[in-house]
Amino acid sequence: MSKVSLPQGTRDFSADVVRKRNYIFNTIRSVFELYGFQPLETPAMENLETLMGKYGDEGDKLIFKILNNGLDRPEKKEKTIAAFENILAGKNNTAITERALRYDLTIPFARFVAMNHQQLVMPFKRYQIQPVWRADRPQRGRYREFYQCDADIVGSNSLINEVELTNIYATVFKQLGIDVSIRINNRKILAALAEVCGGADKMIDITIAIDKLDKIGIDKVKEELTNKGLNESQLNTIEKYLQIDGDNRSKLQKLNSLIGISAIGKKGIEEIEFILNHTSTKTLPIVTDFTLARGLNYYTGIIFEIQATQVKMGSIGGGGRYDNLTSTFQVPDIPGVGISFGVDRIYDVMDELQLFPKDVQTGTQVLFFNLGNLESDAAFNLMQQLRNKHISCEIYHEQAKFDKQFKYADKKGINYIVIIGSQELADKTCTIKNLLTGKQQTITQDELLDFVF
RNA sequence: GAGGUUGUAGCUCAGUUGGUUAGAGUGUCAGAUUGUGGCUCUGAAGGUCGGGGGUUCGACUCCCCUCAAUCUCCCCA
């Protein structure tokens, strides 16, 4: 074992992995652009105070903080020690750390909007594909450095935006070849359930409990809610709510009879109906799921979650509507709605189902054999001309036996080799061989430049 | 943050109740093979057994600590 190592939860990506990941990134990016979203990049680090308090207590603990420089300067000693005592007491102290690594893309985006909202053309549609860092305990599919791909629309309350985002999900996963179900729900419906159960203040407890339904079963959910102080008739309502089934339309009908008396519940149902009416459920795999809650507390309307249907895996995407994105940055509430793609999990799903196209791995297309000084000079010249035609080529790094040069091409997955030896040099020809078919032909050097690889 | 499992060559893994010089397959490199690869054969390199400490005459093996991977909970992508 080597002594050099990687920090916990981080990874190197070798060529074949990078190519496959780029295939996913490029697919997502091109669809974002197709729908009129603009790119945004923000710094790897933010001021600590920008991030703290935005992700809940658990989230705050998982933020990577950056140690200030110059703490060892003698004149700062007293201050540093005092600040360190503060840290030990569980408080933050900017004398020791005032910057932190980006934890997600949403809060930096909110910060950006708060700083620039007067210049931005509203509604502002941005997408962002960058790594984020979390001091989480790594597990399968969970890392301390991973990429997020977000698209958000801010400054508009229109449900057209939700429809567009639903279509983006459908388009991306269709292009990638992954069968998914797009589960949707509405926070307003969850709020109405809490209201009807006589405990509007219990909404958080109720949503956390019912979100676990498929994991722990209905009895455990009821048990958990009893412990939170819900009574028998409230539990009955929730049980009826959880038993709603059928297709999307009949689910909404049953839901309406249960919580339709609540104004906010009616609104929530109407919003979901709007999405269903403006998308084709024949082609889009939209499934209403009233148990869907999603962890982040800032969602206020429609929420999404994407599940791969052929592989057992956590969600590979999610998002929703929020009404108060910028309020914590002293800017009047700007509403928005956004979605996110989990690239690392999408990669795992595609790898398992072997969905990556074969040509993803094509690197160098042509290898020129190196058969001597004069020969390689001629090869060099031709190689540069091919490169000008956007054909990626390389020349073997030294004169060597055929055997070695063939094996090099084989290992690197190069499909064509071009041989220019003394004979070809004299004739101004070259021999080109397709390593997949084994066929070879000798053509003039001029013809090589127009060869279709 | 709590608990469990695992860690031996680049990779996949053997290694007996603690016993002398830790093995195999695969991969790598060289040769058989001086203008036609993938096969075959021969040979070589590659490990202070994740790291540190302890018990012992003696530790890959037993104990403690630590690091990493992985699983469950929590939380999430």
Short mmCIF file of C-alpha atoms (C1' of nucleotides) in Angstrom, two decimals:
data_model
loop_
_atom_site.label_atom_id
_atom_site.label_comp_id
_atom_site.label_asym_id
_atom_site.label_seq_id
_atom_site.Cartn_x
_atom_site.Cartn_y
_atom_site.Cartn_z
CA MET A 1 0.00 0.00 0.00
CA SER A 2 1.25 3.42 -0.92
CA LYS A 3 1.56 6.10 1.74
CA VAL A 4 0.01 8.76 -0.45
CA SER A 5 -3.74 8.82 -0.17
CA LEU A 6 -6.90 10.77 -0.85
CA PRO A 7 -8.99 12.63 1.73
CA GLN A 8 -12.01 10.67 2.91
CA GLY A 9 -14.92 10.69 0.51
CA THR A 10 -13.05 12.14 -2.48
CA ARG A 11 -12.16 10.43 -5.74
CA ASP A 12 -9.87 10.61 -8.75
CA PHE A 13 -11.59 10.09 -12.08
CA SER A 14 -9.62 8.28 -14.76
CA ALA A 15 -10.15 8.83 -18.47
CA ASP A 16 -13.00 6.37 -19.06
CA VAL A 17 -14.92 7.62 -16.02
CA VAL A 18 -14.41 11.28 -16.95
CA ARG A 19 -15.68 10.58 -20.46
CA LYS A 20 -18.81 8.89 -19.14
CA ARG A 21 -19.43 11.65 -16.61
CA ASN A 22 -18.96 14.29 -19.30
CA TYR A 23 -21.53 12.51 -21.41
CA ILE A 24 -24.04 13.00 -18.59
CA PHE A 25 -22.99 16.62 -17.96
CA ASN A 26 -23.19 17.47 -21.65
CA THR A 27 -26.63 15.92 -22.01
CA ILE A 28 -28.00 17.85 -19.05
CA ARG A 29 -26.30 21.08 -20.09
CA SER A 30 -27.61 20.95 -23.65
CA VAL A 31 -31.17 20.38 -22.44
CA PHE A 32 -30.89 23.29 -19.98
CA GLU A 33 -29.70 25.50 -22.84
CA LEU A 34 -32.48 24.19 -25.07
CA TYR A 35 -35.01 25.44 -22.54
CA GLY A 36 -33.46 28.90 -22.36
CA PHE A 37 -31.48 28.66 -19.14
CA GLN A 38 -28.22 30.59 -18.74
CA PRO A 39 -25.07 29.30 -17.09
CA LEU A 40 -23.84 30.61 -13.75
CA GLU A 41 -20.72 29.77 -11.79
CA THR A 42 -20.05 30.84 -8.23
CA PRO A 43 -16.87 30.53 -6.13
CA ALA A 44 -15.89 27.32 -4.36
CA MET A 45 -15.94 29.26 -1.09
CA GLU A 46 -18.51 31.60 0.39
CA ASN A 47 -18.51 33.76 3.49
CA LEU A 48 -19.39 31.47 6.36
CA GLU A 49 -22.30 33.67 7.40
CA THR A 50 -23.82 33.29 3.92
CA LEU A 51 -24.13 29.56 4.50
CA MET A 52 -24.72 29.17 8.23
CA GLY A 53 -28.29 28.66 9.37
CA LYS A 54 -29.59 27.88 5.89
CA TYR A 55 -29.53 24.09 6.05
CA GLY A 56 -30.76 23.42 9.58
CA ASP A 57 -28.66 22.31 12.54
CA GLU A 58 -27.61 19.07 10.86
CA GLY A 59 -26.60 20.92 7.73
CA ASP A 60 -24.52 23.47 9.62
CA LYS A 61 -22.44 20.65 11.10
CA LEU A 62 -21.71 19.31 7.61
CA ILE A 63 -20.33 22.57 6.21
CA PHE A 64 -16.57 22.44 5.54
CA LYS A 65 -15.05 25.49 7.20
CA ILE A 66 -11.80 27.05 6.08
CA LEU A 67 -9.23 28.00 8.67
CA ASN A 68 -8.14 31.64 8.48
CA ASN A 69 -4.58 32.33 7.46
CA GLY A 70 -2.09 34.01 9.77
CA LEU A 71 -3.45 32.58 13.03
CA ASP A 72 0.14 31.85 14.09
CA ARG A 73 1.19 35.49 14.09
CA PRO A 74 2.33 36.36 17.63
CA GLU A 75 0.25 39.53 17.92
CA LYS A 76 -2.90 37.51 17.23
CA LYS A 77 -2.18 34.83 19.80
CA GLU A 78 -4.55 36.07 22.52
CA LYS A 79 -7.35 36.61 20.05
CA THR A 80 -6.88 33.19 18.49
CA ILE A 81 -6.92 31.39 21.81
CA ALA A 82 -10.07 33.24 22.90
CA ALA A 83 -11.71 32.45 19.57
CA PHE A 84 -10.77 28.81 19.90
CA GLU A 85 -12.42 28.67 23.33
CA ASN A 86 -15.57 29.96 21.64
CA ILE A 87 -15.42 27.18 19.06
CA LEU A 88 -15.07 24.59 21.82
CA ALA A 89 -18.15 26.08 23.44
CA GLY A 90 -20.04 25.31 20.24
CA LYS A 91 -20.13 28.88 18.92
CA ASN A 92 -18.82 30.14 15.64
CA ASN A 93 -15.98 32.50 15.62
CA THR A 94 -14.91 34.52 12.64
CA ALA A 95 -11.49 35.12 14.17
CA ILE A 96 -10.72 31.52 13.29
CA THR A 97 -12.92 30.83 10.27
CA GLU A 98 -14.81 33.26 8.12
CA ARG A 99 -15.10 31.25 4.88
CA ALA A 100 -16.55 27.88 4.01
CA LEU A 101 -16.81 25.57 1.04
CA ARG A 102 -20.00 25.63 -1.02
CA TYR A 103 -22.51 23.15 0.47
CA ASP A 104 -25.05 23.27 -2.35
CA LEU A 105 -25.81 25.45 -5.38
CA THR A 106 -29.11 26.91 -4.22
CA ILE A 107 -27.92 29.20 -1.42
CA PRO A 108 -24.99 30.62 -3.45
CA PHE A 109 -27.56 31.23 -6.21
CA ALA A 110 -29.85 32.97 -3.74
CA ARG A 111 -26.90 35.09 -2.62
CA PHE A 112 -26.16 35.94 -6.25
CA VAL A 113 -29.78 36.91 -6.92
CA ALA A 114 -29.91 39.02 -3.76
CA MET A 115 -26.78 40.90 -4.88
CA ASN A 116 -27.85 41.36 -8.50
CA HIS A 117 -31.64 41.34 -8.62
CA GLN A 118 -31.83 44.91 -9.88
CA GLN A 119 -29.83 44.05 -13.00
CA LEU A 120 -31.33 40.65 -13.71
CA VAL A 121 -34.04 40.25 -16.31
CA MET A 122 -36.93 38.59 -14.49
CA PRO A 123 -37.91 35.87 -14.58
CA PHE A 124 -34.27 34.82 -14.34
CA LYS A 125 -33.50 31.31 -15.52
CA ARG A 126 -30.09 29.95 -14.60
CA TYR A 127 -28.40 26.60 -14.57
CA GLN A 128 -25.30 25.67 -12.61
CA ILE A 129 -23.09 22.58 -12.77
CA GLN A 130 -20.39 22.61 -10.11
CA PRO A 131 -19.00 20.50 -7.27
CA VAL A 132 -20.17 20.94 -3.69
CA TRP A 133 -18.60 19.71 -0.45
CA ARG A 134 -20.11 18.15 2.64
CA ALA A 135 -18.41 16.80 5.78
CA ASP A 136 -20.80 13.84 5.71
CA ARG A 137 -19.83 10.27 6.49
CA PRO A 138 -19.20 8.71 3.08
CA GLN A 139 -21.20 5.68 1.95
CA ARG A 140 -22.00 4.06 -1.35
CA GLY A 141 -23.22 6.85 -3.62
CA ARG A 142 -22.39 9.46 -0.98
CA TYR A 143 -19.22 11.47 -1.13
CA ARG A 144 -17.64 14.49 0.47
CA GLU A 145 -17.12 16.10 -2.92
CA PHE A 146 -19.79 15.65 -5.57
CA TYR A 147 -21.38 17.53 -8.44
CA GLN A 148 -24.81 19.06 -8.53
CA CYS A 149 -26.65 20.16 -11.66
CA ASP A 150 -29.31 22.72 -10.84
CA ALA A 151 -31.78 24.69 -12.93
CA ASP A 152 -33.90 27.38 -11.29
CA ILE A 153 -36.36 30.03 -12.38
CA VAL A 154 -36.79 32.98 -10.03
CA GLY A 155 -39.12 35.96 -10.16
CA SER A 156 -42.17 34.16 -11.44
CA ASN A 157 -45.15 32.50 -9.78
CA SER A 158 -46.40 30.93 -12.99
CA LEU A 159 -46.97 27.19 -12.96
CA ILE A 160 -45.73 27.14 -16.56
CA ASN A 161 -42.28 27.00 -14.94
CA GLU A 162 -43.12 23.76 -13.16
CA VAL A 163 -44.38 22.34 -16.44
CA GLU A 164 -41.13 23.32 -18.18
CA LEU A 165 -39.02 21.74 -15.45
CA THR A 166 -41.06 18.55 -15.65
CA ASN A 167 -40.37 18.45 -19.37
CA ILE A 168 -36.66 19.00 -18.76
CA TYR A 169 -36.59 15.98 -16.46
CA ALA A 170 -38.41 13.87 -19.04
CA THR A 171 -36.16 15.03 -21.90
CA VAL A 172 -32.88 14.47 -20.08
CA PHE A 173 -33.72 10.99 -18.84
CA LYS A 174 -35.13 10.01 -22.22
CA GLN A 175 -31.89 11.09 -23.87
CA LEU A 176 -29.84 9.21 -21.30
CA GLY A 177 -32.03 6.13 -21.77
CA ILE A 178 -33.05 5.81 -18.11
CA ASP A 179 -36.62 4.79 -17.30
CA VAL A 180 -37.81 6.96 -14.44
CA SER A 181 -40.90 7.93 -12.58
CA ILE A 182 -41.36 11.62 -11.86
CA ARG A 183 -43.10 11.75 -8.51
CA ILE A 184 -44.83 14.99 -7.67
CA ASN A 185 -46.60 16.34 -4.64
CA ASN A 186 -47.41 19.74 -3.21
CA ARG A 187 -46.38 21.18 0.12
CA LYS A 188 -49.76 22.89 0.23
CA ILE A 189 -51.43 19.48 0.31
CA LEU A 190 -49.24 18.44 3.22
CA ALA A 191 -50.11 21.70 4.97
CA ALA A 192 -53.80 21.05 4.38
CA LEU A 193 -53.50 17.57 5.83
CA ALA A 194 -51.98 19.05 8.97
CA GLU A 195 -54.73 21.67 9.05
CA VAL A 196 -57.53 19.11 8.67
CA CYS A 197 -55.94 17.02 11.39
CA GLY A 198 -56.26 19.99 13.68
CA GLY A 199 -52.55 20.49 14.07
CA ALA A 200 -51.19 23.01 11.60
CA ASP A 201 -48.17 23.39 13.82
CA LYS A 202 -47.57 19.64 13.51
CA MET A 203 -46.95 19.82 9.77
CA ILE A 204 -43.22 19.10 10.04
CA ASP A 205 -43.77 16.09 12.32
CA ILE A 206 -46.49 14.72 10.06
CA THR A 207 -44.51 15.09 6.85
CA ILE A 208 -41.39 13.52 8.35
CA ALA A 209 -43.45 10.56 9.54
CA ILE A 210 -45.42 9.89 6.36
CA ASP A 211 -42.32 10.32 4.21
CA LYS A 212 -41.07 7.14 5.86
CA LEU A 213 -44.18 5.14 4.90
CA ASP A 214 -42.63 2.82 2.32
CA LYS A 215 -39.64 2.30 4.57
CA ILE A 216 -41.20 1.50 7.96
CA GLY A 217 -44.87 0.70 7.18
CA ILE A 218 -48.12 2.26 8.26
CA ASP A 219 -48.14 0.91 11.83
CA LYS A 220 -44.78 2.46 12.66
CA VAL A 221 -45.88 5.75 11.09
CA LYS A 222 -48.97 5.79 13.31
CA GLU A 223 -46.85 4.91 16.31
CA GLU A 224 -44.49 7.78 15.59
CA LEU A 225 -47.40 10.20 15.19
CA THR A 226 -49.01 9.01 18.44
CA ASN A 227 -45.77 9.84 20.17
CA LYS A 228 -45.95 13.31 18.65
CA GLY A 229 -49.34 13.81 20.33
CA LEU A 230 -51.88 13.09 17.58
CA ASN A 231 -55.22 11.64 18.64
CA GLU A 232 -57.28 8.74 17.28
CA SER A 233 -59.45 10.65 14.78
CA GLN A 234 -56.43 12.55 13.47
CA LEU A 235 -54.66 9.24 12.93
CA ASN A 236 -57.69 7.92 11.08
CA THR A 237 -57.62 10.86 8.69
CA ILE A 238 -53.92 10.32 8.04
CA GLU A 239 -54.48 6.63 7.47
CA LYS A 240 -57.19 7.40 4.89
CA TYR A 241 -54.80 9.88 3.29
CA LEU A 242 -52.06 7.28 3.04
CA GLN A 243 -54.42 4.70 1.56
CA ILE A 244 -55.30 6.86 -1.44
CA ASP A 245 -54.50 4.91 -4.61
CA GLY A 246 -55.44 4.54 -8.26
CA ASP A 247 -54.36 6.61 -11.25
CA ASN A 248 -53.46 10.27 -10.92
CA ARG A 249 -57.02 11.53 -11.56
CA SER A 250 -58.77 9.24 -9.12
CA LYS A 251 -56.12 9.91 -6.50
CA LEU A 252 -56.80 13.63 -6.77
CA GLN A 253 -60.54 13.01 -6.52
CA LYS A 254 -60.16 10.97 -3.35
CA LEU A 255 -57.77 13.54 -1.96
CA ASN A 256 -60.23 16.32 -2.70
CA SER A 257 -62.95 14.66 -0.65
CA LEU A 258 -60.54 14.32 2.23
CA ILE A 259 -58.88 17.76 2.38
CA GLY A 260 -60.82 19.79 -0.21
CA ILE A 261 -62.57 21.75 2.53
CA SER A 262 -59.24 23.41 3.27
CA ALA A 263 -58.56 26.44 1.08
CA ILE A 264 -54.85 25.73 0.88
CA GLY A 265 -55.55 22.08 0.13
CA LYS A 266 -57.83 23.03 -2.76
CA LYS A 267 -55.11 25.31 -4.11
CA GLY A 268 -52.57 22.51 -3.89
CA ILE A 269 -54.80 20.10 -5.77
CA GLU A 270 -55.46 22.69 -8.47
CA GLU A 271 -51.76 23.22 -8.95
CA ILE A 272 -51.11 19.53 -9.48
CA GLU A 273 -54.06 19.38 -11.87
CA PHE A 274 -52.50 22.25 -13.82
CA ILE A 275 -49.28 20.28 -14.24
CA LEU A 276 -51.17 17.17 -15.33
CA ASN A 277 -53.29 19.17 -17.77
CA HIS A 278 -50.26 20.74 -19.41
CA THR A 279 -48.16 17.64 -19.76
CA SER A 280 -48.86 14.40 -21.52
CA THR A 281 -48.95 11.68 -18.91
CA LYS A 282 -48.99 9.24 -21.80
CA THR A 283 -45.41 10.14 -22.65
CA LEU A 284 -44.26 11.54 -19.32
CA PRO A 285 -44.09 9.14 -16.39
CA ILE A 286 -45.63 11.51 -13.84
CA VAL A 287 -46.89 9.88 -10.67
CA THR A 288 -48.65 11.81 -7.94
CA ASP A 289 -47.45 10.68 -4.54
CA PHE A 290 -48.92 12.46 -1.54
CA THR A 291 -46.43 10.88 0.83
CA LEU A 292 -43.54 12.62 -0.90
CA ALA A 293 -42.15 15.26 1.46
CA ARG A 294 -38.47 16.07 0.63
CA GLY A 295 -36.11 17.10 3.33
CA LEU A 296 -35.44 20.76 2.72
CA ASN A 297 -37.79 22.96 4.61
CA TYR A 298 -37.81 25.88 2.22
CA TYR A 299 -40.17 24.28 -0.32
CA THR A 300 -43.67 25.78 -0.31
CA GLY A 301 -45.45 24.47 -3.43
CA ILE A 302 -44.98 21.69 -5.96
CA ILE A 303 -42.18 19.26 -5.13
CA PHE A 304 -40.50 16.73 -7.42
CA GLU A 305 -38.50 13.59 -6.93
CA ILE A 306 -37.06 11.30 -9.61
CA GLN A 307 -36.74 7.57 -9.17
CA ALA A 308 -35.07 5.14 -11.57
CA THR A 309 -37.54 2.32 -12.16
CA GLN A 310 -35.14 -0.48 -13.14
CA VAL A 311 -32.56 -0.09 -10.38
CA LYS A 312 -32.87 0.09 -6.64
CA MET A 313 -31.33 3.44 -5.83
CA GLY A 314 -32.20 6.57 -3.89
CA SER A 315 -33.63 9.52 -5.76
CA ILE A 316 -31.58 10.66 -8.75
CA GLY A 317 -33.08 14.13 -8.85
CA GLY A 318 -35.42 16.41 -6.99
CA GLY A 319 -36.66 19.93 -6.57
CA GLY A 320 -39.61 22.16 -5.94
CA ARG A 321 -41.04 25.64 -5.47
CA TYR A 322 -39.99 28.07 -2.77
CA ASP A 323 -41.48 31.48 -2.01
CA ASN A 324 -38.76 33.08 0.03
CA LEU A 325 -35.42 32.37 -1.59
CA THR A 326 -33.76 35.73 -0.94
CA SER A 327 -35.50 36.80 2.26
CA THR A 328 -32.57 35.74 4.42
CA PHE A 329 -30.35 38.10 2.41
CA GLN A 330 -32.44 41.20 3.19
CA VAL A 331 -34.04 41.25 -0.25
CA PRO A 332 -37.84 41.14 -0.54
CA ASP A 333 -38.99 37.61 -1.21
CA ILE A 334 -38.35 36.48 -4.73
CA PRO A 335 -40.28 33.33 -5.54
CA GLY A 336 -38.70 30.53 -7.51
CA VAL A 337 -38.78 26.94 -8.53
CA GLY A 338 -35.87 24.65 -9.27
CA ILE A 339 -34.70 21.13 -9.95
CA SER A 340 -31.49 19.24 -9.42
CA PHE A 341 -29.83 16.19 -11.00
CA GLY A 342 -27.72 13.77 -8.93
CA VAL A 343 -24.92 13.01 -11.38
CA ASP A 344 -23.10 10.44 -9.26
CA ARG A 345 -26.19 8.32 -8.84
CA ILE A 346 -27.21 8.75 -12.47
CA TYR A 347 -23.73 7.47 -13.35
CA ASP A 348 -24.18 4.40 -11.17
CA VAL A 349 -27.59 3.66 -12.69
CA MET A 350 -26.27 4.00 -16.25
CA ASP A 351 -23.21 1.93 -15.52
CA GLU A 352 -25.31 -0.85 -14.02
CA LEU A 353 -27.74 -0.87 -16.94
CA GLN A 354 -24.92 -0.37 -19.49
CA LEU A 355 -26.59 2.66 -21.00
CA PHE A 356 -23.44 4.54 -22.03
CA PRO A 357 -22.99 4.66 -25.82
CA LYS A 358 -19.92 2.80 -27.01
CA ASP A 359 -18.39 5.80 -28.77
CA VAL A 360 -18.21 7.66 -25.46
CA GLN A 361 -14.80 6.10 -24.96
CA THR A 362 -13.36 7.15 -28.31
CA GLY A 363 -10.24 9.15 -27.59
CA THR A 364 -7.48 9.03 -30.19
CA GLN A 365 -8.88 7.95 -33.55
CA VAL A 366 -5.67 7.35 -35.48
CA LEU A 367 -2.20 6.17 -34.46
CA PHE A 368 0.73 6.83 -36.82
CA PHE A 369 3.43 4.20 -36.62
CA ASN A 370 6.93 5.44 -35.98
CA LEU A 371 9.31 3.61 -38.32
CA GLY A 372 12.35 5.86 -38.46
CA ASN A 373 13.39 9.49 -38.69
CA LEU A 374 12.44 10.30 -42.27
CA GLU A 375 9.31 8.19 -42.04
CA SER A 376 8.11 9.85 -38.84
CA ASP A 377 8.78 13.29 -40.29
CA ALA A 378 6.34 12.49 -43.08
CA ALA A 379 3.88 11.03 -40.57
CA PHE A 380 4.19 14.14 -38.42
CA ASN A 381 3.32 16.36 -41.31
CA LEU A 382 0.25 14.32 -42.25
CA MET A 383 -0.82 14.04 -38.65
CA GLN A 384 -0.96 17.82 -38.22
CA GLN A 385 -3.08 18.13 -41.36
CA LEU A 386 -5.51 15.52 -40.07
CA ARG A 387 -5.75 17.32 -36.76
CA ASN A 388 -6.74 20.48 -38.65
CA LYS A 389 -9.66 18.42 -39.90
CA HIS A 390 -10.59 17.59 -36.29
CA ILE A 391 -9.41 14.02 -36.37
CA SER A 392 -7.57 13.23 -33.16
CA CYS A 393 -4.29 11.47 -33.81
CA GLU A 394 -0.99 10.67 -32.23
CA ILE A 395 2.31 9.23 -33.31
CA TYR A 396 4.07 6.45 -31.43
CA HIS A 397 6.65 8.10 -29.21
CA GLU A 398 9.69 6.25 -30.52
CA GLN A 399 10.78 3.95 -33.26
CA ALA A 400 9.79 0.46 -32.23
CA LYS A 401 8.76 -2.94 -33.42
CA PHE A 402 5.37 -3.34 -35.05
CA ASP A 403 4.35 -5.57 -32.23
CA LYS A 404 4.73 -2.83 -29.63
CA GLN A 405 3.02 -0.18 -31.67
CA PHE A 406 0.08 -2.45 -32.40
CA LYS A 407 -0.31 -3.32 -28.76
CA TYR A 408 -0.26 0.35 -27.81
CA ALA A 409 -3.09 1.07 -30.25
CA ASP A 410 -4.99 -1.92 -28.98
CA LYS A 411 -4.74 -0.92 -25.33
CA LYS A 412 -5.73 2.67 -25.97
CA GLY A 413 -8.73 1.62 -28.02
CA ILE A 414 -7.43 3.36 -31.15
CA ASN A 415 -9.31 2.03 -34.16
CA TYR A 416 -7.08 3.08 -37.06
CA ILE A 417 -3.33 2.87 -37.60
CA VAL A 418 -1.41 4.52 -40.41
CA ILE A 419 1.86 2.99 -41.55
CA ILE A 420 4.46 5.03 -43.37
CA GLY A 421 7.62 3.00 -43.88
CA SER A 422 10.41 3.32 -46.38
CA GLN A 423 8.29 1.92 -49.20
CA GLU A 424 5.37 4.28 -48.55
CA LEU A 425 7.77 7.17 -48.09
CA ALA A 426 9.20 6.59 -51.53
CA ASP A 427 5.76 6.16 -53.15
CA LYS A 428 4.12 9.05 -51.26
CA THR A 429 1.51 6.59 -50.05
CA CYS A 430 0.47 5.24 -46.69
CA THR A 431 -1.06 2.03 -45.45
CA ILE A 432 -4.15 2.45 -43.34
CA LYS A 433 -5.54 -0.38 -41.28
CA ASN A 434 -8.80 -0.70 -39.38
CA LEU A 435 -7.97 -2.63 -36.25
CA LEU A 436 -11.56 -3.67 -35.63
CA THR A 437 -12.08 -5.31 -39.02
CA GLY A 438 -8.44 -6.13 -39.74
CA LYS A 439 -8.82 -4.70 -43.24
CA GLN A 440 -6.06 -2.56 -44.65
CA GLN A 441 -5.42 -0.61 -47.83
CA THR A 442 -2.68 1.48 -49.30
CA ILE A 443 -3.71 4.92 -50.51
CA THR A 444 -1.87 8.07 -51.49
CA GLN A 445 -1.02 10.56 -48.78
CA ASP A 446 -3.37 13.08 -50.37
CA GLU A 447 -6.20 10.61 -50.18
CA LEU A 448 -5.55 10.06 -46.49
CA LEU A 449 -6.54 13.66 -45.78
CA ASP A 450 -10.04 12.99 -47.11
CA PHE A 451 -10.38 9.52 -45.63
CA VAL A 452 -13.59 8.93 -43.70
CA PHE A 453 -12.61 7.45 -40.34
"C1'" G B 1 -22.63 11.84 15.31
"C1'" A B 2 -23.89 5.98 17.05
"C1'" G B 3 -23.12 0.79 15.86
"C1'" G B 4 -21.42 -3.58 12.65
"C1'" U B 5 -18.16 -5.82 8.71
"C1'" U B 6 -13.67 -5.60 5.95
"C1'" G B 7 -8.29 -4.14 4.80
"C1'" U B 8 -2.34 -9.36 2.13
"C1'" A B 9 1.41 -7.52 -5.15
"C1'" G B 10 -1.39 -2.40 -9.94
"C1'" C B 11 -6.32 -5.63 -9.83
"C1'" U B 12 -9.12 -10.25 -7.85
"C1'" C B 13 -8.04 -13.31 -3.87
"C1'" A B 14 -5.33 -17.86 -0.95
"C1'" G B 15 -2.34 -18.11 3.57
"C1'" U B 16 -3.79 -24.34 8.64
"C1'" U B 17 -4.22 -24.15 16.41
"C1'" G B 18 0.80 -17.85 16.30
"C1'" G B 19 6.59 -20.85 13.74
"C1'" U B 20 11.98 -19.98 9.63
"C1'" U B 21 12.49 -17.14 2.96
"C1'" A B 22 4.13 -14.64 2.49
"C1'" G B 23 1.71 -17.60 -2.58
"C1'" A B 24 -1.75 -18.03 -7.13
"C1'" G B 25 -4.41 -15.94 -11.17
"C1'" U B 26 -4.54 -11.56 -13.89
"C1'" G B 27 -2.05 -7.17 -15.31
"C1'" U B 28 2.99 -4.72 -16.15
"C1'" C B 29 8.01 -5.08 -18.32
"C1'" A B 30 11.64 -7.98 -21.29
"C1'" G B 31 12.58 -11.99 -24.74
"C1'" A B 32 10.99 -15.94 -28.39
"C1'" U B 33 9.32 -12.28 -33.02
"C1'" U B 34 14.21 -6.90 -37.99
"C1'" G B 35 7.14 -4.44 -42.07
"C1'" U B 36 1.52 -6.53 -39.65
"C1'" G B 37 -1.45 -6.66 -33.19
"C1'" G B 38 -5.07 -9.66 -30.06
"C1'" C B 39 -2.92 -16.32 -29.20
"C1'" U B 40 1.12 -19.21 -27.12
"C1'" C B 41 5.78 -20.07 -24.51
"C1'" U B 42 10.04 -18.32 -21.34
"C1'" G B 43 11.90 -14.94 -17.79
"C1'" A B 44 11.83 -10.58 -14.56
"C1'" A B 45 10.14 -6.80 -11.56
"C1'" G B 46 6.43 -5.80 -7.98
"C1'" G B 47 4.49 -6.67 -0.57
"C1'" U B 48 8.31 -3.41 6.04
"C1'" C B 49 0.61 -8.15 5.08
"C1'" G B 50 -3.50 -0.19 5.63
"C1'" G B 51 -0.55 2.70 9.68
"C1'" G B 52 1.14 2.89 14.96
"C1'" G B 53 1.64 0.54 19.65
"C1'" G B 54 1.19 -3.90 22.88
"C1'" U B 55 1.35 -9.40 24.37
"C1'" U B 56 5.05 -13.32 23.00
"C1'" C B 57 11.28 -16.65 22.37
"C1'" G B 58 8.49 -15.64 17.78
"C1'" A B 59 2.64 -11.86 15.05
"C1'" C B 60 -0.24 -11.53 8.31
"C1'" U B 61 -2.58 -14.43 12.50
"C1'" C B 62 -4.12 -12.38 19.37
"C1'" C B 63 -5.21 -7.29 22.02
"C1'" C B 64 -5.55 -1.72 21.87
"C1'" C B 65 -5.47 2.85 19.07
"C1'" U B 66 -5.73 5.09 14.29
"C1'" C B 67 -6.77 5.58 8.91
"C1'" A B 68 -9.74 3.99 4.80
"C1'" A B 69 -13.70 1.28 2.33
"C1'" U B 70 -18.53 -0.70 3.03
"C1'" C B 71 -23.42 -1.56 5.60
"C1'" U B 72 -27.49 0.03 9.20
"C1'" C B 73 -29.44 4.48 11.83
"C1'" C B 74 -29.45 9.91 11.17
"C1'" C B 75 -29.38 13.05 7.11
"C1'" C B 76 -29.06 13.59 2.13
"C1'" A B 77 -27.47 13.88 -3.92
#
